[in-house]
Coordinates of C-alpha atoms (C1' of nucleotides) in Angstrom, one line a residue:
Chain A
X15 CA -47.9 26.9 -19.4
X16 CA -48.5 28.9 -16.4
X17 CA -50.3 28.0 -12.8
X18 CA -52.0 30.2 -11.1
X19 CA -49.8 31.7 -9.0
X20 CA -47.5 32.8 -11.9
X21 CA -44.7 30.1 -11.5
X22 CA -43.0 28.8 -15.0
X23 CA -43.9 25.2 -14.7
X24 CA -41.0 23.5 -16.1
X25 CA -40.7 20.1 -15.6
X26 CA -38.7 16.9 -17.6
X27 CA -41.6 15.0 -16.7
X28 CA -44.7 17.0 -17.6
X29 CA -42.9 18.3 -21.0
X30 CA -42.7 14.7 -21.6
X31 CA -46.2 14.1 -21.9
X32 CA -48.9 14.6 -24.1
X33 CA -51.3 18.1 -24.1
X34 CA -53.8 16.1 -23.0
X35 CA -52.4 14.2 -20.6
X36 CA -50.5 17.3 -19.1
X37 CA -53.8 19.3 -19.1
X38 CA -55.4 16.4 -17.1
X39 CA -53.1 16.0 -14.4
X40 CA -52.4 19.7 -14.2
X41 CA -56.1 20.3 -13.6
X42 CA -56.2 18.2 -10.5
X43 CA -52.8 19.3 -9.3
X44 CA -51.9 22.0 -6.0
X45 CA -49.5 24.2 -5.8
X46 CA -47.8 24.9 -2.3
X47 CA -45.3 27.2 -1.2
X48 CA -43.3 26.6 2.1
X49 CA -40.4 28.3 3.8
X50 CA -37.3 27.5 4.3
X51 CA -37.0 24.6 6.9
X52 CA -40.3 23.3 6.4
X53 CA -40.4 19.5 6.0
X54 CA -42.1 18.5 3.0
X55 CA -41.7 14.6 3.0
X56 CA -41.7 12.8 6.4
X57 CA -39.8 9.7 5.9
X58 CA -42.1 6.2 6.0
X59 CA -45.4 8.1 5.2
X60 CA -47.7 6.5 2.4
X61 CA -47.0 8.8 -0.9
X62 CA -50.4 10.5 -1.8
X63 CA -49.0 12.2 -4.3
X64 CA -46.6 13.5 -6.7
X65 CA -44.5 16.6 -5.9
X66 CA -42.4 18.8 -8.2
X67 CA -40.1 21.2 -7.3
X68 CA -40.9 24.2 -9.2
X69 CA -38.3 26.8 -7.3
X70 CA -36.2 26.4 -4.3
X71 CA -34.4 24.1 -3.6
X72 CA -35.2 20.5 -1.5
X73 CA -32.7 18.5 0.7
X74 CA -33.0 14.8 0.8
X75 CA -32.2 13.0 3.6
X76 CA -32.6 9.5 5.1
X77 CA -32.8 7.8 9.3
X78 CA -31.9 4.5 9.3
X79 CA -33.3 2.1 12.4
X80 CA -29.6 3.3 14.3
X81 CA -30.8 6.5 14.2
X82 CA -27.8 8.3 11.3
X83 CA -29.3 10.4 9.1
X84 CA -27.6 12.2 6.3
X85 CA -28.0 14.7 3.5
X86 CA -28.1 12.0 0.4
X87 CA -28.8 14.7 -2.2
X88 CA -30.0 18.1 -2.8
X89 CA -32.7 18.3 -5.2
X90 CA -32.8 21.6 -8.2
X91 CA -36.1 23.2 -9.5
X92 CA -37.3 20.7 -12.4
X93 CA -37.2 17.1 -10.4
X94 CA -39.3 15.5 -9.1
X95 CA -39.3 14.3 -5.5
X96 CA -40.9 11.0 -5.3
X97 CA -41.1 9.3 -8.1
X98 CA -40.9 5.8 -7.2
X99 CA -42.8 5.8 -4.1
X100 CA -46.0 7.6 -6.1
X101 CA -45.3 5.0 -8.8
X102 CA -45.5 1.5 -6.6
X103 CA -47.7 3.3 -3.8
X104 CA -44.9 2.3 -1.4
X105 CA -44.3 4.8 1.5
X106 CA -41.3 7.4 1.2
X107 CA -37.9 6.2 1.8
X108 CA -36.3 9.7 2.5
X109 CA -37.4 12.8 4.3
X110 CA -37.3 16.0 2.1
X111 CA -37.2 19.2 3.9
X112 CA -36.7 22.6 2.0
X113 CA -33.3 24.3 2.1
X114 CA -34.6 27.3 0.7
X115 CA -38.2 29.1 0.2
X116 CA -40.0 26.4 -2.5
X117 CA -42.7 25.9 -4.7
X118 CA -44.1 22.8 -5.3
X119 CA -46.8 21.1 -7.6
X120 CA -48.3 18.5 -6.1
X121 CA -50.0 15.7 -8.4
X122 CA -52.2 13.2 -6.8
X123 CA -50.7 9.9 -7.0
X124 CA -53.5 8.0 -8.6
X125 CA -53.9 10.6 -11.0
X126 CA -50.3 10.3 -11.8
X127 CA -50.9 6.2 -12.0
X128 CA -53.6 6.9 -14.3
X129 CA -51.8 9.4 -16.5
X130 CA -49.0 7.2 -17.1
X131 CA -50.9 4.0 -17.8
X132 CA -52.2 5.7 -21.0
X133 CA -49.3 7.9 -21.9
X134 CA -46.2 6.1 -22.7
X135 CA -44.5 9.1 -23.0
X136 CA -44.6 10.3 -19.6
X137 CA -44.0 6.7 -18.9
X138 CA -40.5 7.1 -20.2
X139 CA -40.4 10.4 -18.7
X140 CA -40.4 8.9 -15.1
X141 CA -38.1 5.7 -15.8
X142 CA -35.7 8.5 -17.4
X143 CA -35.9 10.6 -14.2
X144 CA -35.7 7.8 -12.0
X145 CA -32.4 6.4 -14.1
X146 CA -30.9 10.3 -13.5
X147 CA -31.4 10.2 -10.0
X148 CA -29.6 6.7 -9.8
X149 CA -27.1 8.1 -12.0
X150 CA -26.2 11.5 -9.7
X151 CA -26.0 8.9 -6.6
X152 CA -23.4 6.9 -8.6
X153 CA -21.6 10.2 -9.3
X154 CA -21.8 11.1 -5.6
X155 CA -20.3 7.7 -4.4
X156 CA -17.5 7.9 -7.1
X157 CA -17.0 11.7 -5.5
X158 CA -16.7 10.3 -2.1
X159 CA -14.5 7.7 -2.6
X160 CA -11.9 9.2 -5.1
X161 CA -12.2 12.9 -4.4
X162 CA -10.6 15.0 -1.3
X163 CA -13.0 17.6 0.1
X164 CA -11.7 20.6 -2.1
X165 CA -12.5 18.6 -5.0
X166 CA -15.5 17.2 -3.9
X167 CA -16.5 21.1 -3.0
X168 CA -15.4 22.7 -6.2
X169 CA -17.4 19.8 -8.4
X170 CA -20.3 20.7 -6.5
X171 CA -20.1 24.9 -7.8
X172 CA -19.7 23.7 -11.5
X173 CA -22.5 21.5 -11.1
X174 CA -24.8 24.9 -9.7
X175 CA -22.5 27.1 -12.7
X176 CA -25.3 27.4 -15.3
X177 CA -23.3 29.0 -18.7
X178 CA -19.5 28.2 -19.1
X179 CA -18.6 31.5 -17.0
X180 CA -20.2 33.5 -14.4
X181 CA -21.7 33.5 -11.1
X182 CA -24.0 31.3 -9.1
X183 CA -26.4 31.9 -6.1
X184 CA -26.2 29.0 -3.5
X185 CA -29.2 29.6 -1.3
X186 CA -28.9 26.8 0.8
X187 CA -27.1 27.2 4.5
X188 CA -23.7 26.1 4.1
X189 CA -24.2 23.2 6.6
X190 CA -26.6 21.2 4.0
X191 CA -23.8 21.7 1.7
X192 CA -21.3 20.3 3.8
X193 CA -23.4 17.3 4.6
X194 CA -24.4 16.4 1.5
X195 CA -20.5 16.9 0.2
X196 CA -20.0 14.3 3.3
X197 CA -17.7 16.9 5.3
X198 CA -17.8 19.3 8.1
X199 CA -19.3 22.6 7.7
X200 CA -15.7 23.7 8.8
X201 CA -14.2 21.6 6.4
X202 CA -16.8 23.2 3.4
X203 CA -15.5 26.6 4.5
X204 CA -11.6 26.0 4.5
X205 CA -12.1 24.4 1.3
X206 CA -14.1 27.2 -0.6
X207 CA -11.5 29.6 1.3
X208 CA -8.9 28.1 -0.2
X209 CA -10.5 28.1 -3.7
X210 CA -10.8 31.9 -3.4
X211 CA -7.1 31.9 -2.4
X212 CA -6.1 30.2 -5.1
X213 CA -7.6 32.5 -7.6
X214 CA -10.4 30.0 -8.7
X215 CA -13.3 32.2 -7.4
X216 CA -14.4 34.6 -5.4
X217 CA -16.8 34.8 -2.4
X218 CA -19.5 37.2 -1.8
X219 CA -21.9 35.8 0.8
X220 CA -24.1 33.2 -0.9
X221 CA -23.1 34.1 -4.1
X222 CA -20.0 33.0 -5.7
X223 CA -17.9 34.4 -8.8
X224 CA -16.1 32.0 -11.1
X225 CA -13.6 33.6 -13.4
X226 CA -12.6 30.6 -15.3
X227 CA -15.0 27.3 -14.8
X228 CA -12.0 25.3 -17.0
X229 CA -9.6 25.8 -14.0
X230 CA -12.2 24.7 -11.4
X231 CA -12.8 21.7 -13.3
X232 CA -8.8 21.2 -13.8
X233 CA -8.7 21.1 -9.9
X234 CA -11.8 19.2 -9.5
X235 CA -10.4 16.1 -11.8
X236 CA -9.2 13.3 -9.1
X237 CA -5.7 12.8 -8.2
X238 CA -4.0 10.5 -11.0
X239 CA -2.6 8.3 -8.5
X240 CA -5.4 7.9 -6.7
X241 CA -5.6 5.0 -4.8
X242 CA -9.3 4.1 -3.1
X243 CA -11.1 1.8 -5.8
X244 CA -8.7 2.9 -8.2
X245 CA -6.6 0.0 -7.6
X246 CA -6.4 -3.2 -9.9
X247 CA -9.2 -6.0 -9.1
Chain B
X5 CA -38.0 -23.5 -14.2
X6 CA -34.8 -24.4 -15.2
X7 CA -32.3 -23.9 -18.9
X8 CA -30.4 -25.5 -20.3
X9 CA -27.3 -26.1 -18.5
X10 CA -29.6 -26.8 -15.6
X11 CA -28.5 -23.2 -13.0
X12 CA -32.1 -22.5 -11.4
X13 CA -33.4 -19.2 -12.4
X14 CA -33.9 -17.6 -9.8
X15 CA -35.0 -13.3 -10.1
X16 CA -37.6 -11.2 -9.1
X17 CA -38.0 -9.9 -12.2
X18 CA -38.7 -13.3 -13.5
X19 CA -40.4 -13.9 -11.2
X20 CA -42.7 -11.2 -11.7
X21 CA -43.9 -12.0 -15.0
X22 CA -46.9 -13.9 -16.2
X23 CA -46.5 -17.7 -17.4
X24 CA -46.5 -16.6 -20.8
X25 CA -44.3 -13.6 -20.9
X26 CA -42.0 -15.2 -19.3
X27 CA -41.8 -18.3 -21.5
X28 CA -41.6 -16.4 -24.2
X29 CA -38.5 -14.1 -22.8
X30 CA -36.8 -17.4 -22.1
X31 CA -37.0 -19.2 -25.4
X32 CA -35.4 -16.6 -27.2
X33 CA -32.4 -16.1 -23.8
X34 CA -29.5 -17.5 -23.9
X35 CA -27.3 -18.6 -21.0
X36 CA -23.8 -17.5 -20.5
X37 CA -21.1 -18.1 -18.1
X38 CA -17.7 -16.2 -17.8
X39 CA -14.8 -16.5 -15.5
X40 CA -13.3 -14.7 -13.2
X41 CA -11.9 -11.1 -13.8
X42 CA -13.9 -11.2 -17.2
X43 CA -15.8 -8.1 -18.3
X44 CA -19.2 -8.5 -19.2
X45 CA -20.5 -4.9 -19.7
X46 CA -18.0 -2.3 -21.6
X47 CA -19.4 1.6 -20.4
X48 CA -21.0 3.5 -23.1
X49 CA -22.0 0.6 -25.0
X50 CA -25.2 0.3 -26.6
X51 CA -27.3 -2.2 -24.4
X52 CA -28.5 -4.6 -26.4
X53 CA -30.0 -7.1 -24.1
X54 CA -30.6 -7.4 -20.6
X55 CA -28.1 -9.7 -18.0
X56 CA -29.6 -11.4 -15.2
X57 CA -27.1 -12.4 -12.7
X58 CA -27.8 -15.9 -11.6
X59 CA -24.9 -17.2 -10.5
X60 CA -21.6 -15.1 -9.1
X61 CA -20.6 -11.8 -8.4
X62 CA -20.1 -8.8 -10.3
X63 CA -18.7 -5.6 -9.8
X64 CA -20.1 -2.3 -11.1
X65 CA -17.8 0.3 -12.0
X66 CA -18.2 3.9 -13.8
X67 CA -14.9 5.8 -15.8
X68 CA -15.2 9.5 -15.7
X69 CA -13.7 11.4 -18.6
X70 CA -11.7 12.5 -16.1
X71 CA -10.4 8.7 -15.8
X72 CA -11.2 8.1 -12.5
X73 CA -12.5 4.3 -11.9
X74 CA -14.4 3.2 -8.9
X75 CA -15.9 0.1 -7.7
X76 CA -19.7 1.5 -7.0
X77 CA -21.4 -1.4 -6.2
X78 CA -21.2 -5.2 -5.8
X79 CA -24.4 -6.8 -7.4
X80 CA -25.3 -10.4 -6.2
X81 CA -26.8 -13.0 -8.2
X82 CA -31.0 -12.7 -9.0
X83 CA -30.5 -8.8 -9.7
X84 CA -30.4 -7.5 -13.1
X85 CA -27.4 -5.2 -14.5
X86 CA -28.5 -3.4 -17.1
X87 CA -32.3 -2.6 -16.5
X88 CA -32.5 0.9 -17.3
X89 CA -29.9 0.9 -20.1
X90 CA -32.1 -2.0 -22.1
X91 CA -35.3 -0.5 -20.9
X92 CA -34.0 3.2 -22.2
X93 CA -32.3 2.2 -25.2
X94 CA -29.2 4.2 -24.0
X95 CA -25.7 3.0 -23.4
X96 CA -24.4 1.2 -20.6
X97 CA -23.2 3.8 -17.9
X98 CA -21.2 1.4 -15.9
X99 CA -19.1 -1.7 -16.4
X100 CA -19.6 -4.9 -15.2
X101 CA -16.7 -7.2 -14.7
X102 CA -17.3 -10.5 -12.9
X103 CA -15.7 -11.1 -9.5
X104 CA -16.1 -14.7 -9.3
X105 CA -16.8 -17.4 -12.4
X106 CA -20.9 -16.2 -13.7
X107 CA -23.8 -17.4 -15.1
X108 CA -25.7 -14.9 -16.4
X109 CA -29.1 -15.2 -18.3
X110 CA -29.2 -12.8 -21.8
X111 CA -32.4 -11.3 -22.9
X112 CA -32.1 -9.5 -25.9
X113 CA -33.4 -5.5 -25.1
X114 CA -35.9 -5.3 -27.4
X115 CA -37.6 -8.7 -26.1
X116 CA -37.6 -7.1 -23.1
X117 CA -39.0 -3.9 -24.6
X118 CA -41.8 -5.7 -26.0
X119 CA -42.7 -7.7 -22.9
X120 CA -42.5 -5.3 -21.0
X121 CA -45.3 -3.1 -22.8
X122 CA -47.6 -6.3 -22.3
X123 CA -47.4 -7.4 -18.9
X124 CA -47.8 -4.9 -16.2
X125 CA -46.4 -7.4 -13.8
X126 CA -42.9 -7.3 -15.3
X127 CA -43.2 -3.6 -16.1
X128 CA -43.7 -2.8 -12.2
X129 CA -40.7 -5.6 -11.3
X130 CA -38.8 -3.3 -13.7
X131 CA -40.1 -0.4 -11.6
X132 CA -39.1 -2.1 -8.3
X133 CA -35.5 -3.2 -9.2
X134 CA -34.7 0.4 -10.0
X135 CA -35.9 1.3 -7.2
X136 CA -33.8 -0.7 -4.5
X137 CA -31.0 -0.2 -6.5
X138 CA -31.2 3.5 -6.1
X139 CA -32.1 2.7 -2.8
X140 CA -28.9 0.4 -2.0
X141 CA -27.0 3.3 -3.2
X142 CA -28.2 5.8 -1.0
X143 CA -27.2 3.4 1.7
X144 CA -23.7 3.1 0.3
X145 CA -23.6 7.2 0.4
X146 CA -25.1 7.5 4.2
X147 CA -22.3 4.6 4.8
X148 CA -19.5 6.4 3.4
X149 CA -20.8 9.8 5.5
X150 CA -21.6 8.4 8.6
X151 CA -19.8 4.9 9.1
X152 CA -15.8 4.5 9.6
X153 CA -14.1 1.8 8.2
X154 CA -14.7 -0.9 10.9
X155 CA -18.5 -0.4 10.6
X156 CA -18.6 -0.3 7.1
X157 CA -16.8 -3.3 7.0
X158 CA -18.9 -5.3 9.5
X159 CA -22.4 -4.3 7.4
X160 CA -21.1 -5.3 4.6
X161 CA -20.9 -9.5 6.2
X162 CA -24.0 -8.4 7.6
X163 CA -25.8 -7.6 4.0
X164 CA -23.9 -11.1 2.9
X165 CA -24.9 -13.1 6.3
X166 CA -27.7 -15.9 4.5
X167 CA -29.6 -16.5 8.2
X168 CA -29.3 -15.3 12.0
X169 CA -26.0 -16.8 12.4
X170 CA -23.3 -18.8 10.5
X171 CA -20.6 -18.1 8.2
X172 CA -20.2 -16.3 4.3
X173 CA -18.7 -17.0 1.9
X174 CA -17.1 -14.3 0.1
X175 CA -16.1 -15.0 -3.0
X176 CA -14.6 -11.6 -4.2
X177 CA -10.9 -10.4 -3.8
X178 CA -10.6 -8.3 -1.0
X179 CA -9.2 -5.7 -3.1
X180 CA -12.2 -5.4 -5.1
X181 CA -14.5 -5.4 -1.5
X182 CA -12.5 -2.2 -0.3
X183 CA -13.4 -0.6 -3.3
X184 CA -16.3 -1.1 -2.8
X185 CA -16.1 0.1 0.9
X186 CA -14.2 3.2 -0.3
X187 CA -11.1 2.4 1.4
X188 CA -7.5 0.3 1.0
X189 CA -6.9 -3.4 0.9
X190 CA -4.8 -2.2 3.9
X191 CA -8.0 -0.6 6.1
X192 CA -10.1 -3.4 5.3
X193 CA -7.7 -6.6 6.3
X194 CA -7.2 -4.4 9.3
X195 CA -10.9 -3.8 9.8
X196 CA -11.4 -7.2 9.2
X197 CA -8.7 -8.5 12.1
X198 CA -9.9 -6.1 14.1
X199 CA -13.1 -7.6 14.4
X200 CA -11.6 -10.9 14.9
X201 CA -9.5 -9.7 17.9
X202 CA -12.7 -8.6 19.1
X203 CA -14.7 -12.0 19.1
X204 CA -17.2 -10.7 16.7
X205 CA -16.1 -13.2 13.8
X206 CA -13.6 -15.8 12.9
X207 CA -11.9 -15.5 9.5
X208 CA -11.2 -18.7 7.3
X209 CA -9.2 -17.6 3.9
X210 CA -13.0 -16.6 2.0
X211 CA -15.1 -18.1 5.0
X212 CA -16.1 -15.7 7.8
X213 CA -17.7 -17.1 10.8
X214 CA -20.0 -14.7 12.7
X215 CA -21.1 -16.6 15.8
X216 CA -23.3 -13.6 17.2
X217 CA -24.7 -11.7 14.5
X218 CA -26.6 -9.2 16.9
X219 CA -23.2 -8.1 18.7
X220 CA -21.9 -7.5 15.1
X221 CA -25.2 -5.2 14.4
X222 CA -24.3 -3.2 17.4
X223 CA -21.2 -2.3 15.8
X224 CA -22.2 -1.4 12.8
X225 CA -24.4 1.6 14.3
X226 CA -23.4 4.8 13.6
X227 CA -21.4 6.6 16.6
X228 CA -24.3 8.5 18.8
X229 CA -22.9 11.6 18.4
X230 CA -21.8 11.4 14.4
X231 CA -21.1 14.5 13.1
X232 CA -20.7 14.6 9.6
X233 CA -24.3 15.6 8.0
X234 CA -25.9 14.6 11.0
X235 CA -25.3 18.1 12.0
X236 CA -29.0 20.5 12.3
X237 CA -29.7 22.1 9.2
Chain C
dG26 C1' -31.9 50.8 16.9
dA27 C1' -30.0 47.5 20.1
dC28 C1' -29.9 42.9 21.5
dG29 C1' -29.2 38.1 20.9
dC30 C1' -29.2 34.0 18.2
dC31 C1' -27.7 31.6 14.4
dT32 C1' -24.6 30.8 10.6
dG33 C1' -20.2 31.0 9.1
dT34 C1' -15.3 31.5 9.7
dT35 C1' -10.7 30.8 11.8
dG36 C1' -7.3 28.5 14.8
dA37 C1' -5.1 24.4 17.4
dT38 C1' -5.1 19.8 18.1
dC39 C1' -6.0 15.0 17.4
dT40 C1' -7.1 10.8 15.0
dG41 C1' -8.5 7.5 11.4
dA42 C1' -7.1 6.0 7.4
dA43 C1' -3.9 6.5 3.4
dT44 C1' 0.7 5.7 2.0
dC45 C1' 5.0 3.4 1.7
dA46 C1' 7.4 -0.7 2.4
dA47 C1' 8.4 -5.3 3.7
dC48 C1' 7.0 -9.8 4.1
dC49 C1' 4.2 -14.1 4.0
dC50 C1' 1.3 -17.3 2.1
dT51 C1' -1.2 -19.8 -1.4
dG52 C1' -2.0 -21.3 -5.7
dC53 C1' 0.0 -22.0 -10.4
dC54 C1' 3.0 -23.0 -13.9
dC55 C1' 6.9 -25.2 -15.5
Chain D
dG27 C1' 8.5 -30.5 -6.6
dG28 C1' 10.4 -26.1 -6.9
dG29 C1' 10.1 -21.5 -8.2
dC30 C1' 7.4 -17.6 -9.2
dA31 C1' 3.7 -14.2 -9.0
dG32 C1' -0.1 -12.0 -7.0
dG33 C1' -3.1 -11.4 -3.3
dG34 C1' -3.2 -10.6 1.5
dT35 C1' -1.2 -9.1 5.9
dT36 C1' 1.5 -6.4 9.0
dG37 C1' 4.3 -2.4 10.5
dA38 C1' 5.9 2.6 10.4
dT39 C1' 4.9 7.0 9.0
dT40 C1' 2.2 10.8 7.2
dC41 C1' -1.6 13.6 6.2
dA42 C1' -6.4 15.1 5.3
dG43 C1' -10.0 16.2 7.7
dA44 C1' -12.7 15.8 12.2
dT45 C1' -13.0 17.8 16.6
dC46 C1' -12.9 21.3 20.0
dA47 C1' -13.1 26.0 20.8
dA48 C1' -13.5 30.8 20.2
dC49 C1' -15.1 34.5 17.6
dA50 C1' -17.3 37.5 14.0
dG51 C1' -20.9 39.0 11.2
dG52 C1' -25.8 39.2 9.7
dC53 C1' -30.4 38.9 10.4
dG54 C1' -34.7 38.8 12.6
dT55 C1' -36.9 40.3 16.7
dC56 C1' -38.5 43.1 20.2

DNA sequence: GACGCCTGTTGATCTGAATCAACCCTGCCC
DNA sequence: GGGCAGGGTTGATTCAGATCAACAGGCGTC
C-alpha cells in the first residue's frame, strides 16, 4: 500500500486490520511532513487524531507541574504516537517533537474509534502496541537502575542494529540521545569513545560501525554483582 | 459488594463494569490471600486469569536473560497485575511477589476475555488501567533522570500520603522501596534521616509522620537548573 | 567563500551515591 | 527468657558521572 506521496506505509497497527477497515481509515487520513525540531504533540492538548510515524524519528518527552521535563523515549518509524489518548479522547500526556525530518499519517480520532469498534483486529493491534510501549519503559527503568552509562549507551546501538552485523545511522543530535539514556551529552560521548577504543565499534559521524554485535551485547549485560534492586527483598 | 471472606472489593476496573458483567466475573472469582515474601506471578508464565490487588502490596519485577532483577514498580491494592498478559493471551512479563500479607481477587483470563468483548465499560477500564500504568512508569523514568535520591524519596511518601497531612504506613521492607527508587538500603535510610533532620517528617519503625505535606512538595521539585535531559534539543 | 553558530568532543574538578564494614535493634524460635 | 538472624542504621572510603570550561569541526547563512 502506498500514499500519495510515495512513503511505504508500514505500520503494526494498520497491517493488523482488515482491507476494509484499513481502506476506510486510510481514505480519511493526512499525511504531513515536518522538519527536524518541529513539535508535533504539545503536551495537555485534546488528541484529534491518530499519528503514525512513517519515517524519522519522534522524541517523547514530558513537563511535570515543577517544571522537569525529560526525554522518556524515542519513538522508530512503525509506532504509533498516541494511542491511548486517541483511544479515551483524553488530552496528551507527553510532548512529541521530531528529532529528525518525519513523516506522519495522521488518522482522525473518531475515525480511529469507529474503525476499532468494528474491527477486533485492529482492536488487538492497539492494546498490543500499547502493552509494547509499557514494555520498552519497563526495559528503560531496569536500564537505569542496573546499568552504568556505557552499558546503558551500547544497549541503545544494538537496539538501532537492524541484522546481526553492520552499521547503523543515528540521525538524532546526540543530546536527545543522551537524555533519553538519562546522562550528560558529555557523558554519551566519553562513553561511545570508549566503545570505539575498546574495539567494539567505530565512529564515523552519525553513523556507527559494529564489527561484532555479540561483544557489544557481552559488554552491555549488567554487572553480576550488581547491587541497585538486585538485592534480596 | 463484598466475597466471601468479607475484604471490600474495591477496583476501578470493577467498578467499571455493568451490574451484570460484573456479577457474573465474580461468581466464577475466587479470593486468595498470600503472605509475605510469597510469589504470586512466576515471568513467562502463561496468564491464566487476571489478579486484582485488594489488599497489600506487591512488587513487580522483570529477569533479563541477562539475569539482571529489578524492582520496577510497587503496585497498591485496587490495581490489577496482569491486564495485558490475560487480555493478550501472552505470558506474564514480570513477577509479582507480595511485599506485605495479600488478598487478591482471581478472574480466570478467559472470563475476562469474554466480558470484556460485551461490556464496553470494562473494555475502556481495561483501556484506562494500561494507560496510567504506563503513565506511572514514565514518571518513575523522568524521576530516575531528574530527581536525586532525597527527592525521589520524599515523592514516593508523597504518592503514599492518604489526605493533606498525617502519617503512612509503609508496609514494605525498605530494601524492597530502594529498589524501587533505584538506589541502596543505604541511600534511602539516609534520605529518609535526612529528611527527619530537616523537620519535614518524623519516622516511627513503618509509620512516617509528615506534619507539612506542602514543605515536603517543595522538596521534591526538580533542581531549577537540572541538567540531565532537561538540556535544549 | 568566509563567518558564526551550534553540536560534539576533550580535559579537570567536584559530588552524590555506591561500596565495604561494623553495629544495633527488633522480632522469632527454641 | 535467652540467643540468634535478618533488617535497618551509621560511618569511612571510593568511584562513576555531573559540572564547569575550553575548544574543534560542520553546516547553514549571508
Amino acid at each position: 500500500m502506498r500514499a500519495t506521496s510515495g512513503v511505504k506505509i508500514t505500520s503494526p497497527l494498520l497491517a493488523a486490520a482488515g482491507p476494509e477497515t484499513r481502506a476506510a481509515l486510510l481514505s480519511r487520513a493526512s499525511m504531513l511532513a515536518v522538519p527536524r525540531g518541529a513539535t508535533i504533540i504539545a503536551q495537555d492538548q485534546p488528541a484529534e487524531r491518530l499519528l503514525i510515524l512513517l519515517q524519522g524519528s519522534v522524541g517523547l518527552s514530558t513537563a511535570e507541574d515543577g517544571g522537569a521535563a525529560t526525554m522518556v523515549e524515542i519513538v522508530a518509524a512503525g509506532d504509533a504516537l498516541s494511542i491511548a489518548a486517541a483511544l479515551l479522547q483524553v488530552p496528551h500526556s507527553v510532548s512529541a517533537v521530531a528529532l529528525a525530518p518525519c513523516r506522519l499519517l495522521a488518522i482522525p480520532a473518531e475515525d480511529l474509534r469507529a474503525a476499532m469498534a468494528a474491527d477486533a483486529g485492529l482492536m488487538r493491534a492497539a492494546m498490543e502496541q500499547m502493552t509494547r510501549q509499557w514494555r520498552l519503559l519497563m526495559e528503560q527503568v531496569v536500564d537505569l537502575k542496573t546499568r552504568d552509562a556505557t552499558q546503558r549507551a551500547a544497549r541503545f546501538l544494538l537496539h538501532r542494529l537492524p541484522a546481526q552485523r553492520g552499521a547503523v545511522e543515528i540521525p538524532e543530535p546526540r543530546g536527545a540521545i543522551a537524555a533519553r539514556l538519562g546522562m550528560t551529552p558529555e557523558s554519551l560521548s566519553r562513553a561511545l569513545h570508549g566503545l570505539e577504543a575498546a574495539g567494539l565499534l567505530r565512529l564515523h559521524g552519525r553513523r556507527v560501525d559494529v564489527p561484532d554485535r555479540a561483544a557489544l551485547q557481552r559488554i552491555s549485560l549488567p554487572r553480576a554483582g550488581a547491587s541497585q534492586g538486585a538485592r534480596r527483598v
